[in-house]
Tab-separated table of C-alpha atoms in Angstrom:
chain	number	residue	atom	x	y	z
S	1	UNK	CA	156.956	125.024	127.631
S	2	UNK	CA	156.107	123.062	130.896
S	3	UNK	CA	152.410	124.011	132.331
S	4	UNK	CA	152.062	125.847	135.597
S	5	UNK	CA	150.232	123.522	138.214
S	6	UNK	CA	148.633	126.199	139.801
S	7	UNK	CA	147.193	127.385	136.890
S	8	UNK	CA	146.200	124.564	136.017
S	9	UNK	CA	144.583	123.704	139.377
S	10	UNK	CA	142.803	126.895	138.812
S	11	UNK	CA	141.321	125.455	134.921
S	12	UNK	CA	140.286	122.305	136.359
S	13	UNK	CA	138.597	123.437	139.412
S	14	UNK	CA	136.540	126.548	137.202
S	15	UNK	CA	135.885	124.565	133.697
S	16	UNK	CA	132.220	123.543	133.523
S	17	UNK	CA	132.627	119.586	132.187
S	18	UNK	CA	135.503	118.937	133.578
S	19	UNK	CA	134.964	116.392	136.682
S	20	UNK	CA	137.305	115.144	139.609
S	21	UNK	CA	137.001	112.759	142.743
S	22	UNK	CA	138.314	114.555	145.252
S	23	UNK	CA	141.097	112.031	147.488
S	24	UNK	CA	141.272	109.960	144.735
S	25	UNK	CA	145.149	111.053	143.348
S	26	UNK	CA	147.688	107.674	142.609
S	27	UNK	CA	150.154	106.719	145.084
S	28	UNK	CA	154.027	106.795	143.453
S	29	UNK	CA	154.234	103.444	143.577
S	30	UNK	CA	150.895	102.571	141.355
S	31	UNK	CA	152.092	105.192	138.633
S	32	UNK	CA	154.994	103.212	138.325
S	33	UNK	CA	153.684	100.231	138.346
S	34	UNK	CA	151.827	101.485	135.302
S	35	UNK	CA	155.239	103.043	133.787
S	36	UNK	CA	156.856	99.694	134.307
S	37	UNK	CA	154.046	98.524	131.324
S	38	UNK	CA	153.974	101.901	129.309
S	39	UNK	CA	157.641	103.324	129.988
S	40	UNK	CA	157.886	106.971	131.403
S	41	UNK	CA	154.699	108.507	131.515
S	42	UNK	CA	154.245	112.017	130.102
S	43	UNK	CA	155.070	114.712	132.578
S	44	UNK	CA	151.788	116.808	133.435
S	45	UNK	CA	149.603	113.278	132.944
S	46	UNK	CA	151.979	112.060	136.112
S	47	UNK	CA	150.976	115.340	138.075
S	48	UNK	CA	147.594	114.398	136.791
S	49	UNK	CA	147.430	110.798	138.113
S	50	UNK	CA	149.100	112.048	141.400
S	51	UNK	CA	146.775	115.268	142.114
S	52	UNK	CA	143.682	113.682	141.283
S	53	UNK	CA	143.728	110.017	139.783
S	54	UNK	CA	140.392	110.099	138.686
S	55	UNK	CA	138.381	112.270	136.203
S	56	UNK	CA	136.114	112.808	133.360
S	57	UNK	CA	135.235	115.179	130.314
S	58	UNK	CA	131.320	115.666	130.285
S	59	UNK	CA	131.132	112.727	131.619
S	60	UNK	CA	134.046	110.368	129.452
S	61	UNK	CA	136.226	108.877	131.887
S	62	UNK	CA	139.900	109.796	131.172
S	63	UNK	CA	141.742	106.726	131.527
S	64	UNK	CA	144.133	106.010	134.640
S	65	UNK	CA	145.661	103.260	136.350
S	66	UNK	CA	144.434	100.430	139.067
S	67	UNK	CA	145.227	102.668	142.753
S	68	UNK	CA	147.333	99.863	143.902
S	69	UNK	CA	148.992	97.913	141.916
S	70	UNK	CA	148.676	93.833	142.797
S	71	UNK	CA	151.252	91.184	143.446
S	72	UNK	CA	150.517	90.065	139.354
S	73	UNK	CA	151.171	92.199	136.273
S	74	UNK	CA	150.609	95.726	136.952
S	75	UNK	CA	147.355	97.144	135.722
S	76	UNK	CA	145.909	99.942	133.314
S	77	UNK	CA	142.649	100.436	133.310
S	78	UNK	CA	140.124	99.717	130.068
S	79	UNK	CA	140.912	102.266	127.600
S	80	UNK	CA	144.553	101.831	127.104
S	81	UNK	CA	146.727	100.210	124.102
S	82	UNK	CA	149.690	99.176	122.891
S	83	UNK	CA	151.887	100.006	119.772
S	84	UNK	CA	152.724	103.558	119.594
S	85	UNK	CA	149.820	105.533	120.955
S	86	UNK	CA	148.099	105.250	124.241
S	87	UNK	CA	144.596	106.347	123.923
S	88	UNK	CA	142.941	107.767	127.188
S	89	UNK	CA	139.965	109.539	126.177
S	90	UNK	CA	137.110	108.869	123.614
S	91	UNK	CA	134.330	111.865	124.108
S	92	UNK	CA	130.367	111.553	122.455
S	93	UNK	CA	131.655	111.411	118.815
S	94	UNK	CA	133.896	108.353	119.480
S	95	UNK	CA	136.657	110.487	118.800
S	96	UNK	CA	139.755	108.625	120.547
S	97	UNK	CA	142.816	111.172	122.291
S	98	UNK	CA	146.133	109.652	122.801
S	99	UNK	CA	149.844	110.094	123.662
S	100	UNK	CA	152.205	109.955	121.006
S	101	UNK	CA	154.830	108.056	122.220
S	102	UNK	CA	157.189	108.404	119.042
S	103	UNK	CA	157.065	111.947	120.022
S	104	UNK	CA	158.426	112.770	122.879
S	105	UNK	CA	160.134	116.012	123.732
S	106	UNK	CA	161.402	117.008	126.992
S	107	UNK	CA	158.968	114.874	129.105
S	108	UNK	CA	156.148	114.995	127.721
S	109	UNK	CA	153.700	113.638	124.756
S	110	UNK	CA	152.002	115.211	122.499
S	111	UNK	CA	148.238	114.383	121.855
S	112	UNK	CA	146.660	113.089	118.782
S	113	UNK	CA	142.936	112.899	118.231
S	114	UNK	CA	142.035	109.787	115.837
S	115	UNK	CA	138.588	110.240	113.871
S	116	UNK	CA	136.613	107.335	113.833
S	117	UNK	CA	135.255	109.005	110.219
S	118	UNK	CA	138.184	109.304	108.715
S	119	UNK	CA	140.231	106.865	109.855
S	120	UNK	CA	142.786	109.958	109.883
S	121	UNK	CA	144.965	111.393	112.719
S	122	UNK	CA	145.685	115.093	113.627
S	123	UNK	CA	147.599	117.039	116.538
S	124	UNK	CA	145.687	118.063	119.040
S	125	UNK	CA	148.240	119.738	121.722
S	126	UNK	CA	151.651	119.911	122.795
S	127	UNK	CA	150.984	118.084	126.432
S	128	UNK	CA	147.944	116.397	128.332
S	129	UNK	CA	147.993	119.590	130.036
S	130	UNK	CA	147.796	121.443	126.481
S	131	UNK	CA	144.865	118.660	126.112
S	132	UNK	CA	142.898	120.423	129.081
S	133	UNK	CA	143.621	123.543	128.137
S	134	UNK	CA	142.363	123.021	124.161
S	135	UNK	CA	139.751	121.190	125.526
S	136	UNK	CA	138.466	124.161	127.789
S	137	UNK	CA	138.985	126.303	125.200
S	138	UNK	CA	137.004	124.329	122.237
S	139	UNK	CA	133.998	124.195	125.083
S	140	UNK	CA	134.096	127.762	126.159
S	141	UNK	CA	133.192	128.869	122.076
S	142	UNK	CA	137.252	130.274	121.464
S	143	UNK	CA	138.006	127.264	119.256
S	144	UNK	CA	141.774	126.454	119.872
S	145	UNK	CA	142.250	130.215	120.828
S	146	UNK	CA	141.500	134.123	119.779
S	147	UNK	CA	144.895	134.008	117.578
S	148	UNK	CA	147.573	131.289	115.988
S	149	UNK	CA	149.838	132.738	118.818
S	150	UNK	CA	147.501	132.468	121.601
S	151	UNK	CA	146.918	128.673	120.136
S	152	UNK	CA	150.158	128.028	120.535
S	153	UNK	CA	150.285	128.466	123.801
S	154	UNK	CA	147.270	126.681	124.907
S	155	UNK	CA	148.585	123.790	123.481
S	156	UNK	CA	151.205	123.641	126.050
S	157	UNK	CA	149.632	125.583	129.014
S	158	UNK	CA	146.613	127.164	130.710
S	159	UNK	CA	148.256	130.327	130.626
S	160	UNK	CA	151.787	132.041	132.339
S	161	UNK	CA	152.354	133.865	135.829
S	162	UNK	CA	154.705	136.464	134.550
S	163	UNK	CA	157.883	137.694	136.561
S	164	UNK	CA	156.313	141.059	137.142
S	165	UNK	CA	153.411	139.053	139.253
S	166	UNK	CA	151.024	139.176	135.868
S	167	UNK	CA	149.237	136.827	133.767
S	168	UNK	CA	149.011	135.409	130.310
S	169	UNK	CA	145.457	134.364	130.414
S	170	UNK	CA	144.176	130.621	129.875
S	171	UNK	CA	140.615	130.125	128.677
S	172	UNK	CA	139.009	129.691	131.794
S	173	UNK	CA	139.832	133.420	132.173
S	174	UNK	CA	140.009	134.749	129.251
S	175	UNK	CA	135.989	135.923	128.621
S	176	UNK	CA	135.954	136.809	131.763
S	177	UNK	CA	139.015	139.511	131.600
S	178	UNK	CA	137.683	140.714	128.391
S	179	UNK	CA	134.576	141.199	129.367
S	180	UNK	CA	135.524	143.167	132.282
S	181	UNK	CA	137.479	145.598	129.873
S	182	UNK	CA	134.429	145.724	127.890
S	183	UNK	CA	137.327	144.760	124.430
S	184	UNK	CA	134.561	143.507	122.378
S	185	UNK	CA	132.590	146.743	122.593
S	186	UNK	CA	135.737	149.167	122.613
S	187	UNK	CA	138.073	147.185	120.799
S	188	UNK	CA	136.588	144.243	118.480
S	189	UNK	CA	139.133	143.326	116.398
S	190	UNK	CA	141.866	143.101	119.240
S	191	UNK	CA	142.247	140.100	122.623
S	192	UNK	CA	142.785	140.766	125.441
S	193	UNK	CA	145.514	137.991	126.607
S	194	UNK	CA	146.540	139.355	130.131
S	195	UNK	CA	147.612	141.742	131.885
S	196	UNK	CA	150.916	142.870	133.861
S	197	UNK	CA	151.934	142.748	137.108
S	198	UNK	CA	150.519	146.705	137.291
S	199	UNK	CA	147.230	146.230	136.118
S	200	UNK	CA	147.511	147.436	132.319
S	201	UNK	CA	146.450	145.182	130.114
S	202	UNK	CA	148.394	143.014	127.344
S	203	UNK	CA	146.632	143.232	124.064
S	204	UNK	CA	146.975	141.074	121.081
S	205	UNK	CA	145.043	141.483	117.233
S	206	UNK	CA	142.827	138.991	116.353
S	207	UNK	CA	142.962	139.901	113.006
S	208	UNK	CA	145.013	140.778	110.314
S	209	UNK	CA	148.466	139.941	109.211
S	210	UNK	CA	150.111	140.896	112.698
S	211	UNK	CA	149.104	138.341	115.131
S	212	UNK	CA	152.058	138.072	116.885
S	213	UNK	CA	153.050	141.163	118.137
S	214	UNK	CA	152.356	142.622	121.880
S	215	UNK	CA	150.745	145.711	123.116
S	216	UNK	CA	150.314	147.104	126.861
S	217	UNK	CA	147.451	149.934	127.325
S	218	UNK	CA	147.383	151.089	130.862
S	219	UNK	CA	143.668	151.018	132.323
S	220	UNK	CA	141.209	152.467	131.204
S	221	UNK	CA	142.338	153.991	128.072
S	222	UNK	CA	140.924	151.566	125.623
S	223	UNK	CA	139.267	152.897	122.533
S	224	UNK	CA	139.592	151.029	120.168
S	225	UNK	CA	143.547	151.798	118.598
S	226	UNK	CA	145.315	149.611	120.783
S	227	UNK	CA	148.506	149.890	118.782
S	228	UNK	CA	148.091	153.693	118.813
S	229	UNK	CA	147.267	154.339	122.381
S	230	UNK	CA	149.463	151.353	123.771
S	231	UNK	CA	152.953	150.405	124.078
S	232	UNK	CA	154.737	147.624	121.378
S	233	UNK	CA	156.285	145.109	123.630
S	234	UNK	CA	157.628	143.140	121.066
S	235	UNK	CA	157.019	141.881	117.343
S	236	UNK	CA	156.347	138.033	118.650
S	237	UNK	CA	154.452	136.911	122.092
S	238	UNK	CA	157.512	134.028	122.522
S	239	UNK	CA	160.651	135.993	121.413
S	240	UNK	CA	158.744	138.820	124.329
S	241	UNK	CA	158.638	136.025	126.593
S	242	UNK	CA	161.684	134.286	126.207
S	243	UNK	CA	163.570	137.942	127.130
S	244	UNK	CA	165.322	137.742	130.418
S	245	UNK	CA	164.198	139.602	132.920
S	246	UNK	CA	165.786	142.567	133.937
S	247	UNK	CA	167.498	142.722	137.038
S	248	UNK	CA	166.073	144.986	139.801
S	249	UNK	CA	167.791	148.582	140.312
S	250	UNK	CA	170.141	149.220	142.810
């Protein structure tokens, strides 16, 4: 599932912690300079490197590379390594976040954190833009995100702009959207995960066996039952969103 840039753009500009130099983004020619040392780099770490360049995580420097390469071996800057992981982020707790490059899938690397505890490994999220997005999400008090399904998606994306000119929400937005439906007074035990290109909202259980399956409630009609005063979309969030659209009427 490929991130939305603008999305994204949106995440990065609104996530408290997350820090960019304006006018600092990487000419083509240095990124490949770098690739020429690491092979392809991963997808949304390329728009990364080319929309900003520069940037930190409460203040831990995500790695990048030199902004023009020399005449001598191209350059990466302190923080990257060989074998099969690049590492480009170590926050307070010397935990280390890296590419998996024995992983790739459809242009882009998953991320690994490595505890320096431990000594053990885990996933962390689907793309460096899933990084961002778990990231925000972890520092906003969601953990990885209100339900396994919701998770899911964070790992790959700050969210979807839906055909019908909605949104699956990412976790810059999602207190915000919530709170403005007042769900955790009306409707505790259910998230609110976006909302369609009409206004209703898209409502998902954050409890319970049935965390998968997708509910619209038109405004202003929450009381608590979403799956009683709502509409079933679907069983599963991705089978609902991998349904093609239906064409327009004649």
């Amino acid at each position: 599932m490929r991130a939305d840039p603008e999305l994204l753009r949106d995440l990065i500009a609104t996530t408290p912690g997350v820090v960019t130099r304006p006018g600092r983004g990487r000419p083509e020619a240095a990124i490949r300079a770098a690739e020429a040392v690491t092979g392809p780099l991963p997808r949304s770490y390329r728009w990364w490197l080319a929309a900003y360049g520069e940037g930190s995580l409460r203040g831990r420097p995500i790695a990048t590379v030199e902004p023009v390469p020399d005449l001598g071996e191209p350059g990466l800057t302190e923080g990257w390594s060989g074998g099969d992981r690049l590492w480009f982020h170590e926050d307070d707790d010397h935990e280390r976040y890296g590419f998996a490059l024995d992983l790739a899938a459809d242009g882009e690397w998953p991320v690994v954190v490595h505890s320096p505890f431990t000594g053990e490994e885990q996933p962390f999220a689907d793309s460096f833009a899933g990084f961002l997005t778990v990231w925000t999400a972890v520092a906003a008090g969601l953990k990885e995100g209100p339900n396994p399904a919701v998770a899911r998606l964070w790992r790959a994306t700050p969210g979807i702009r839906l055909p019908d000119g909605g949104t699956l929400f990412g976790p810059h937005t999602f207190r915000a959207r919530n709170d403005a439906w007042e769900v955790p007074a009306y409707a505790p035990h259910w998230a609110l995960v976006g909302e369609d290109g009409g206004g209703a909202g898209l409502f998902m259980r954050r409890h319970g066996r049935d965390r998968s399956s997708l509910h619209r409630l038109p405004p202003g009609r929450l009381r608590g039952d979403v799956a009683h005063d709502g509409e079933l979309l679907g069983a599963d969030l991705f089978d609902w969103l991998d349904r093609p659209t239906e064409p327009a009427g004649d």
